[in-house]
mmCIF file of C-alpha atoms in Angstrom:
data_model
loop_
_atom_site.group_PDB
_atom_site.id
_atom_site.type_symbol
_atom_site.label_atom_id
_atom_site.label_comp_id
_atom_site.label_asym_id
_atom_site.label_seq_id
_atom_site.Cartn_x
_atom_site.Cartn_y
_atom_site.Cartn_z
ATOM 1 C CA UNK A 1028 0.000 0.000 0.000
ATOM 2 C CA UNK A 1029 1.251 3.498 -0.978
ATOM 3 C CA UNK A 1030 1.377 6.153 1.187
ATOM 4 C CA UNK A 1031 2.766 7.670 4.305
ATOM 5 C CA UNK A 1032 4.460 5.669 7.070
ATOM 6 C CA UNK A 1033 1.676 4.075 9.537
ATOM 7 C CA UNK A 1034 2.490 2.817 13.180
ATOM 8 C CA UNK A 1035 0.155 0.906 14.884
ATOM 9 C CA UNK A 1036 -0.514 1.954 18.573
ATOM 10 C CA UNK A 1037 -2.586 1.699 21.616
ATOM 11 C CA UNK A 1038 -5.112 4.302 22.650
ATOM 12 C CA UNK A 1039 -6.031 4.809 26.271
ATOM 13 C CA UNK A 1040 -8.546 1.826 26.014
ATOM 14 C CA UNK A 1041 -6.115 -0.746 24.255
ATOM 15 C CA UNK A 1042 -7.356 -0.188 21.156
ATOM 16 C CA UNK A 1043 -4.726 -0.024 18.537
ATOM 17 C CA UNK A 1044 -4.960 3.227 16.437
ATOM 18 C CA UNK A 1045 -3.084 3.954 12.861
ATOM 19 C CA UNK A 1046 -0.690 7.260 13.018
ATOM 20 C CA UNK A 1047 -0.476 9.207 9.794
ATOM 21 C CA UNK A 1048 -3.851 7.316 8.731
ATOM 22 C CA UNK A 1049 -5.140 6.861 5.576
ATOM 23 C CA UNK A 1050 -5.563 10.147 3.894
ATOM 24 C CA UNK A 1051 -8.578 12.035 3.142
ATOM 25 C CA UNK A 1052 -10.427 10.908 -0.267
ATOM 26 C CA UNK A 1053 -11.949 14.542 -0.625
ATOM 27 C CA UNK A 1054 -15.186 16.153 0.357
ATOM 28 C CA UNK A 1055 -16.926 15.844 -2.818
ATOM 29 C CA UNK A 1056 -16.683 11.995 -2.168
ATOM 30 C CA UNK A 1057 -20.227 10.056 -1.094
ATOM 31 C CA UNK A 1058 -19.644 8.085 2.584
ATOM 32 C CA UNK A 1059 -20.157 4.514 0.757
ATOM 33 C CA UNK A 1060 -17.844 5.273 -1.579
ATOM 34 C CA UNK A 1061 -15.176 6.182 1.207
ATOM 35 C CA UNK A 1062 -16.456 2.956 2.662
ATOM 36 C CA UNK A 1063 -16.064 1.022 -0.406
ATOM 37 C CA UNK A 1064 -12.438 2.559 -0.758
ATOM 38 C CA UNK A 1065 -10.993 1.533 3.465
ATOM 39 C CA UNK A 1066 -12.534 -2.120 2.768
ATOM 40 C CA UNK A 1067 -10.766 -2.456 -0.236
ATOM 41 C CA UNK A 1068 -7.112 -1.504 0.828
ATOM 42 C CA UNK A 1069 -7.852 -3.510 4.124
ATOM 43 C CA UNK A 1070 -8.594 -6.258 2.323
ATOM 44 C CA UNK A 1071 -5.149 -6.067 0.436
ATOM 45 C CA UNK A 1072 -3.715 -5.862 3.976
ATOM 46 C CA UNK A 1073 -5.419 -8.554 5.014
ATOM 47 C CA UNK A 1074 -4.079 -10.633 1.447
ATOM 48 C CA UNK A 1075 -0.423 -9.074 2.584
ATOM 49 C CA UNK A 1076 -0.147 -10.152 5.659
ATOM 50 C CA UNK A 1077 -1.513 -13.506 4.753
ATOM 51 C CA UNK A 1078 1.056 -14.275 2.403
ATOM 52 C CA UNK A 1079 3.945 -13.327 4.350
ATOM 53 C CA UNK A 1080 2.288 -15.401 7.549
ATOM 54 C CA UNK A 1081 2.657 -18.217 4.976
ATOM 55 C CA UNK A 1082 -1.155 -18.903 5.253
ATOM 56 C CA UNK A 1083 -2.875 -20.756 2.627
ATOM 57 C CA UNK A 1084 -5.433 -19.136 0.477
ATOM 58 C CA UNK A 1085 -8.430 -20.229 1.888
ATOM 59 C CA UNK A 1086 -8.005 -19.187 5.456
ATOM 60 C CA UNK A 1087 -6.739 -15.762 4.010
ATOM 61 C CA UNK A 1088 -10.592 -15.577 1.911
ATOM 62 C CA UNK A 1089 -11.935 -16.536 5.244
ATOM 63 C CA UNK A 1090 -10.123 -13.540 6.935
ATOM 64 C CA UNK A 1091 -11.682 -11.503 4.132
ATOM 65 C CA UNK A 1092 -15.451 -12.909 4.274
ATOM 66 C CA UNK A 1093 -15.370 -12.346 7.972
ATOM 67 C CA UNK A 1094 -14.152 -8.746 7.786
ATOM 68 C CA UNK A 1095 -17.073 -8.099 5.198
ATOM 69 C CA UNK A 1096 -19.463 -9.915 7.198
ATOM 70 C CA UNK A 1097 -18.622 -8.115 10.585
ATOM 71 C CA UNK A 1098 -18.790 -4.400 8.441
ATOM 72 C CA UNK A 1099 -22.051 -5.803 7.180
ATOM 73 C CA UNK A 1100 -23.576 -5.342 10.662
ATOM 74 C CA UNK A 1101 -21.757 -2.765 12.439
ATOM 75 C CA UNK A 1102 -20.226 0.932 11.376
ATOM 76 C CA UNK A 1103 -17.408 1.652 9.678
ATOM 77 C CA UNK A 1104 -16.699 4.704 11.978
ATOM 78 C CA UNK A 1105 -17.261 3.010 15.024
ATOM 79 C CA UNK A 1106 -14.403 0.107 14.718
ATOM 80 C CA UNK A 1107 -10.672 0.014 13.831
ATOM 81 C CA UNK A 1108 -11.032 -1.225 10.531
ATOM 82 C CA UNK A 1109 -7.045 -2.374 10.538
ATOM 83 C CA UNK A 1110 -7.361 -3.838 14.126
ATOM 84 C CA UNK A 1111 -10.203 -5.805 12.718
ATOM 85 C CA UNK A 1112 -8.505 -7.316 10.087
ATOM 86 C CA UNK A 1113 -5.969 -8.614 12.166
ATOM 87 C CA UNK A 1114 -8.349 -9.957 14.527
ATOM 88 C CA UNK A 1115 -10.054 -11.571 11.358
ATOM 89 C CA UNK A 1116 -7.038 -12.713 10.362
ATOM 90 C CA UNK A 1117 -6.477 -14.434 13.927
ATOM 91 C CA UNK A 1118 -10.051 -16.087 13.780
ATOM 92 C CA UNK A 1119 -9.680 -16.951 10.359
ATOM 93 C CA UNK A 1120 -6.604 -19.428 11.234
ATOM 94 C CA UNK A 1121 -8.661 -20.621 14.080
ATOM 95 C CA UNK A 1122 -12.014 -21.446 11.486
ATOM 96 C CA UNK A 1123 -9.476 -22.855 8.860
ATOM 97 C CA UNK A 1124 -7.097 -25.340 11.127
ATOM 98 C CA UNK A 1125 -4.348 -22.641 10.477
ATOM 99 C CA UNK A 1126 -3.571 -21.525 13.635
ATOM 100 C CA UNK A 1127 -1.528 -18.194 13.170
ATOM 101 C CA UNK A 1128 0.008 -17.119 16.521
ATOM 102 C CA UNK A 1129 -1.016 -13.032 17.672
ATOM 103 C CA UNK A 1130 2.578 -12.059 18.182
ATOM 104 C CA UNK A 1131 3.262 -12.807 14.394
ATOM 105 C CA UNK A 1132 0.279 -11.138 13.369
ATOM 106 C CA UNK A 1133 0.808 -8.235 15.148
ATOM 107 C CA UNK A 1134 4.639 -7.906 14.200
ATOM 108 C CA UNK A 1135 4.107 -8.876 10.638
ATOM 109 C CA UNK A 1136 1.385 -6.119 10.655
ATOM 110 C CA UNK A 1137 3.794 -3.550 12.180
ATOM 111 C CA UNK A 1138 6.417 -4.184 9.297
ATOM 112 C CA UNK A 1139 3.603 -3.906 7.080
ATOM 113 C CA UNK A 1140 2.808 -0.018 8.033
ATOM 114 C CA UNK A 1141 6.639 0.489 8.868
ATOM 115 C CA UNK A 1142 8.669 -0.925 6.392
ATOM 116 C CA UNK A 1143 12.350 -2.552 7.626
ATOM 117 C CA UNK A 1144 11.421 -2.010 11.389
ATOM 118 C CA UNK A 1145 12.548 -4.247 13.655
ATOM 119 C CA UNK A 1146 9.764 -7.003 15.785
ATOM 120 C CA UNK A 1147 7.972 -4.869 18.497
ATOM 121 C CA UNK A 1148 9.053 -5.743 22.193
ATOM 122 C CA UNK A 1149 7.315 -7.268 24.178
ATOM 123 C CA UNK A 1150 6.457 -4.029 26.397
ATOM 124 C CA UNK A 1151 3.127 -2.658 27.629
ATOM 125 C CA UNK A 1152 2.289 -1.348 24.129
ATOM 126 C CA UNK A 1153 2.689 -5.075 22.724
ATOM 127 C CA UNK A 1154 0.459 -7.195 25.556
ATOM 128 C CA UNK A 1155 -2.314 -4.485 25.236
ATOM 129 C CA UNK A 1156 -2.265 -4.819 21.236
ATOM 130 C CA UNK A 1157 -2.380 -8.090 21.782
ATOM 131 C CA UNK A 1158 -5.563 -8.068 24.117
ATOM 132 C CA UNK A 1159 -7.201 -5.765 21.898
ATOM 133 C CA UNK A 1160 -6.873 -8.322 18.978
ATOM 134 C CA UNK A 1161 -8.301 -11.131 21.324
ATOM 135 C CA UNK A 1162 -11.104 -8.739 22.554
ATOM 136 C CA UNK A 1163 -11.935 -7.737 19.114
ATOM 137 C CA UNK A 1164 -12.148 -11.035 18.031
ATOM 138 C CA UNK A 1165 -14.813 -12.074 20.862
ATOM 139 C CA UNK A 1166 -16.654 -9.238 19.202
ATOM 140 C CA UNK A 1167 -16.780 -9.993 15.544
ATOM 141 C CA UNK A 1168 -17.646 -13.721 16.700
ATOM 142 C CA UNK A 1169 -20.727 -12.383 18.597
ATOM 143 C CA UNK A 1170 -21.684 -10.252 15.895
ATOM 144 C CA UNK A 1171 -21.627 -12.807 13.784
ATOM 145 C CA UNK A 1172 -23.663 -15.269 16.370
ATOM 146 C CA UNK A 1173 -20.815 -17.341 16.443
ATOM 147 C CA UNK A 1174 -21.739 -18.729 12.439
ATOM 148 C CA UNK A 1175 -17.793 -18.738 11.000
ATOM 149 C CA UNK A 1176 -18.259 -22.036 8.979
ATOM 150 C CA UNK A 1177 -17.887 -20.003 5.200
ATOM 151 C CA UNK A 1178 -18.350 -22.099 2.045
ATOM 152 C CA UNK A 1179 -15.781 -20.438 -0.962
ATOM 153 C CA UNK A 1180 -15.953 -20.764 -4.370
ATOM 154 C CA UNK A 1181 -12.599 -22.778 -4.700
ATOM 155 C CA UNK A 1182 -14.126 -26.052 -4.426
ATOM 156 C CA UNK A 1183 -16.034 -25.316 -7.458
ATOM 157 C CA UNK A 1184 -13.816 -23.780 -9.599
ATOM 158 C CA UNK A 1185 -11.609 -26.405 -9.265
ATOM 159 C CA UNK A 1186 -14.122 -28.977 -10.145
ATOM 160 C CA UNK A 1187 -15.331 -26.781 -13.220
ATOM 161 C CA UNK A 1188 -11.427 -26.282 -14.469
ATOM 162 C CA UNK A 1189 -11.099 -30.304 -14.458
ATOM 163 C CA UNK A 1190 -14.410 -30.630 -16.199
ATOM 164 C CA UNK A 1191 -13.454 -27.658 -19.032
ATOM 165 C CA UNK A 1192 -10.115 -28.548 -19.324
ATOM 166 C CA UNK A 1193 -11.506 -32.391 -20.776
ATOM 167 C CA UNK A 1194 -13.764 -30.442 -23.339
ATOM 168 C CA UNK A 1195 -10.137 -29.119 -24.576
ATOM 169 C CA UNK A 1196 -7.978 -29.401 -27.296
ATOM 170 C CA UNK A 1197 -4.823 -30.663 -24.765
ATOM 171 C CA UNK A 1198 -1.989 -28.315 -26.935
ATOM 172 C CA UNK A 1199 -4.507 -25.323 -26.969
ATOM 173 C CA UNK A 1200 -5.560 -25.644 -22.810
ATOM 174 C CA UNK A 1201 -1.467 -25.640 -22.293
ATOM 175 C CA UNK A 1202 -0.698 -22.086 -24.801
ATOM 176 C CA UNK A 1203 -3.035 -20.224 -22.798
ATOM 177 C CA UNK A 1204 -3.133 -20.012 -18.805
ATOM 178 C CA UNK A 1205 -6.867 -20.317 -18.464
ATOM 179 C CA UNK A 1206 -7.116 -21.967 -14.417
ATOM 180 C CA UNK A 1207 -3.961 -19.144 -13.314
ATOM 181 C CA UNK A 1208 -5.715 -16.623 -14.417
ATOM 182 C CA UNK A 1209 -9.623 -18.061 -12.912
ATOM 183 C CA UNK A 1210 -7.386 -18.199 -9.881
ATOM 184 C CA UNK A 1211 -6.248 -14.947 -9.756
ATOM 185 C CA UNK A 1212 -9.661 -13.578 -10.172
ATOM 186 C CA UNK A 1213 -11.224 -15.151 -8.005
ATOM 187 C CA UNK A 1214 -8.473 -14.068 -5.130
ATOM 188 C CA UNK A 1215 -9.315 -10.582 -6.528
ATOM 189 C CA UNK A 1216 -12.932 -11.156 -5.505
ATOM 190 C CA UNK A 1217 -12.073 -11.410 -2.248
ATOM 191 C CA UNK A 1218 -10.991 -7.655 -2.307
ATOM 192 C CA UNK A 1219 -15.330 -6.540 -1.782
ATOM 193 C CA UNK A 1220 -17.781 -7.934 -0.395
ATOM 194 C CA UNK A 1221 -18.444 -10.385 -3.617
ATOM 195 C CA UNK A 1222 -18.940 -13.548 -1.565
ATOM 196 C CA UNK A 1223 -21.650 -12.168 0.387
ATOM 197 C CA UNK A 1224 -23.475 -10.545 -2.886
ATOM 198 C CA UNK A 1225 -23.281 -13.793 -4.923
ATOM 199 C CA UNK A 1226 -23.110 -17.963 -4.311
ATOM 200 C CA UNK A 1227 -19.851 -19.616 -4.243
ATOM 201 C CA UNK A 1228 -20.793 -21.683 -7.708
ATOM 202 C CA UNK A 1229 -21.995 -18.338 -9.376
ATOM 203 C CA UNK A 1230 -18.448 -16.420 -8.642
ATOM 204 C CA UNK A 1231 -16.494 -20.070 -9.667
ATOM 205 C CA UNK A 1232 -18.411 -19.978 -13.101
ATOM 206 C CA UNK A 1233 -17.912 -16.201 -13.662
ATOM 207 C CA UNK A 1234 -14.381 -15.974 -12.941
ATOM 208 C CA UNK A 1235 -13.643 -19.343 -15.221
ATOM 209 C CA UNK A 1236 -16.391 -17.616 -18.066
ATOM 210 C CA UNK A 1237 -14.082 -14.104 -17.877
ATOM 211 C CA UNK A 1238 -11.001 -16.534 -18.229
ATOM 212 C CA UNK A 1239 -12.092 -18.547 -21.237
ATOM 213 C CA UNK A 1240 -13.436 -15.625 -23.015
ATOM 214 C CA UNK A 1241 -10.770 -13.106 -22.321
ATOM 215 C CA UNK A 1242 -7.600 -16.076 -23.956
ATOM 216 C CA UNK A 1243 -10.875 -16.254 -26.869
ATOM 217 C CA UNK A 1244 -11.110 -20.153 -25.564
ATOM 218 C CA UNK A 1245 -14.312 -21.756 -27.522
ATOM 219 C CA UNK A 1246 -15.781 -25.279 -25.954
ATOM 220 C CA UNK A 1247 -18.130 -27.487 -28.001
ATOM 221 C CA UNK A 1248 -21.309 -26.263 -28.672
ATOM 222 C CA UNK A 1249 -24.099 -28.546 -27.075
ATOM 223 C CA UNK A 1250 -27.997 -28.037 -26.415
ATOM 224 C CA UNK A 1251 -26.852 -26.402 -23.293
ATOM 225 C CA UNK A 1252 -24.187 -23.434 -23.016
ATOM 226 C CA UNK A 1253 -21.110 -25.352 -20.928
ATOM 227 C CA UNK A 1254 -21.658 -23.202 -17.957
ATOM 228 C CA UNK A 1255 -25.724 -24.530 -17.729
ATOM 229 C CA UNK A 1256 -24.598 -28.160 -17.843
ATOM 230 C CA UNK A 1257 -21.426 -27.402 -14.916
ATOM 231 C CA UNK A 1258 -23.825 -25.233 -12.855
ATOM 232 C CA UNK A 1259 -27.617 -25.708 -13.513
ATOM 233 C CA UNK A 1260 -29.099 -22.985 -11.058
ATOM 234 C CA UNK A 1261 -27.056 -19.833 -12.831
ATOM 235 C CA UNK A 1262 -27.988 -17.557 -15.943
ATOM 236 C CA UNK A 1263 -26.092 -15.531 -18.002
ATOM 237 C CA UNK A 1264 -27.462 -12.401 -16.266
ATOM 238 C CA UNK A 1265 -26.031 -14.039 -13.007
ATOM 239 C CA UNK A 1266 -22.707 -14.324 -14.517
ATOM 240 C CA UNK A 1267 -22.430 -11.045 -15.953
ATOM 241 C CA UNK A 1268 -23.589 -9.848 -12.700
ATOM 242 C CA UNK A 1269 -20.307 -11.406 -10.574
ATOM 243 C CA UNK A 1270 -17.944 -9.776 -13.456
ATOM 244 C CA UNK A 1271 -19.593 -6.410 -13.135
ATOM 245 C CA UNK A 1272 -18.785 -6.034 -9.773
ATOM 246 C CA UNK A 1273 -15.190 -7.458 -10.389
ATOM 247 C CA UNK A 1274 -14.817 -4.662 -12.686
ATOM 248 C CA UNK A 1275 -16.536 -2.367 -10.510
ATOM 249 C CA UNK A 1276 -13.299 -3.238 -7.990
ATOM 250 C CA UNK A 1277 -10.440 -3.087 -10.263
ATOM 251 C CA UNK A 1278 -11.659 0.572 -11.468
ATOM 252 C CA UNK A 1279 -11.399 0.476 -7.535
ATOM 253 C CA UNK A 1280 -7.866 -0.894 -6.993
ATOM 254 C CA UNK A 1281 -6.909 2.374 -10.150
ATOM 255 C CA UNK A 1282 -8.341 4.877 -7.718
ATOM 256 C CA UNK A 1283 -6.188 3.406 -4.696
ATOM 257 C CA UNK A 1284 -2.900 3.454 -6.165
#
């Protein structure tokens, strides 16, 4: 993330507070939009931090569901949005059978807002960043009535790439990278609140659809179109529905850079 260098503290409750902030997006901008704008560059934090805690990407997409899930309910202005993410990041490992441990969170996340800086000690500071990580994550769990279980879209996508990749001229599926790039989309779902707007099997299909078509990849033509016979519920208006609003958040990532 660009921008000026962050510092996570502790306010006189515990709760950890970003110095230097993210910067004003402007008066003339609407509140959702300014909304729309924090979850998306916490959610790269939250994709960040996962990677260089070495966790797999489902319990990183967990992290994110949560965090959209818990903003769902409560106010942006009333929570820590960063603090949050780490705490959704904690749970996330927890929901997952990932178990990150809060002292790695918390110092990856401090290199992440002070680049080079060396591990925080284990001071005051530390143990009450640390107990407002636990705290917060008692809170998103009982805002959430304690209903973590999330079902992604990778299962499906995976089971649709097998099943395209057979209707496939072999030499042609191998020139063009068709499942990396379904892959990469769908991670980039992940960056809004996608997975709580549309069904796992919808975003697997759309992502996989916006593949194929964008390397011009044609599969035989049956009495059904291939995504009907892999996913019988969905329409084409569902489908160009998930890839509007992935659209919608790379014009989003443009205006965060």
């Amino acid at each position: 993330m660009e921008g000026p260098s962050r510092r996570l503290s502790t306010s006189r409750d515990g709760a950890p507070k970003l110095l230097e902030r993210r910067g004003s997006d402007g008066d003339a901008e609407t509140e959702p939009t300014r909304d729309t704008r924090t979850h998306f560059r916490v959610c790269r934090f939250i994709m960040e931090i996962g990677v260089k805690l070495g966790m797999r990407s489902v319990p990183v997409a967990t992290a994110c569901v949560l965090y959209h899930r818990f903003f769902q309910r409560v106010c942006l202005r009333e929570y820590e949005p960063y603090l949050v993410a780490m705490s959704c990041v904690y749970l996330a490992g927890k929901v997952e059978e990932q178990h990150i441990r809060t002292r790695d969170i918390i110092n990856v996340s401090h290199r992440y807002f002070n680049k080079g800086s060396a591990p925080l000690e284990c001071d005051k500071e530390f143990w009450e960043l640390r107990d407002s990580v636990v705290q917060c994550e008692l809170l998103i769990l009982r805002q959430l009535g304690f209903h973590v279980s999330i079902e992604h879209p990778h299962k499906y996508l995976l089971h649709f790439l097998l099943s395209v990749k057979s209707l496939v001229n072999r030499h042609a599926w191998s020139r063009t990278p068709v499942a990396e790039t379904s892959w990469a989309l769908l991670r980039d779902c992940y960056h809004g609140n996608m997975s709580i707007r549309h069904t796992p099997q919808h975003i697997a299909i759309a992502t996989l659809y916006l593949a194929l078509n964008s390397y011009g990849v044609e599969l035989p033509v049956g009495e059904k179109e291939w995504w009907q016979v892999l996913c019988e519920n969905v329409t084409e208006a569902d489908i160009h529905a998930v890839i509007s609003d992935l659209l919608k958040l790379y014009d989003m990532e443009a205006k965060c850079v």
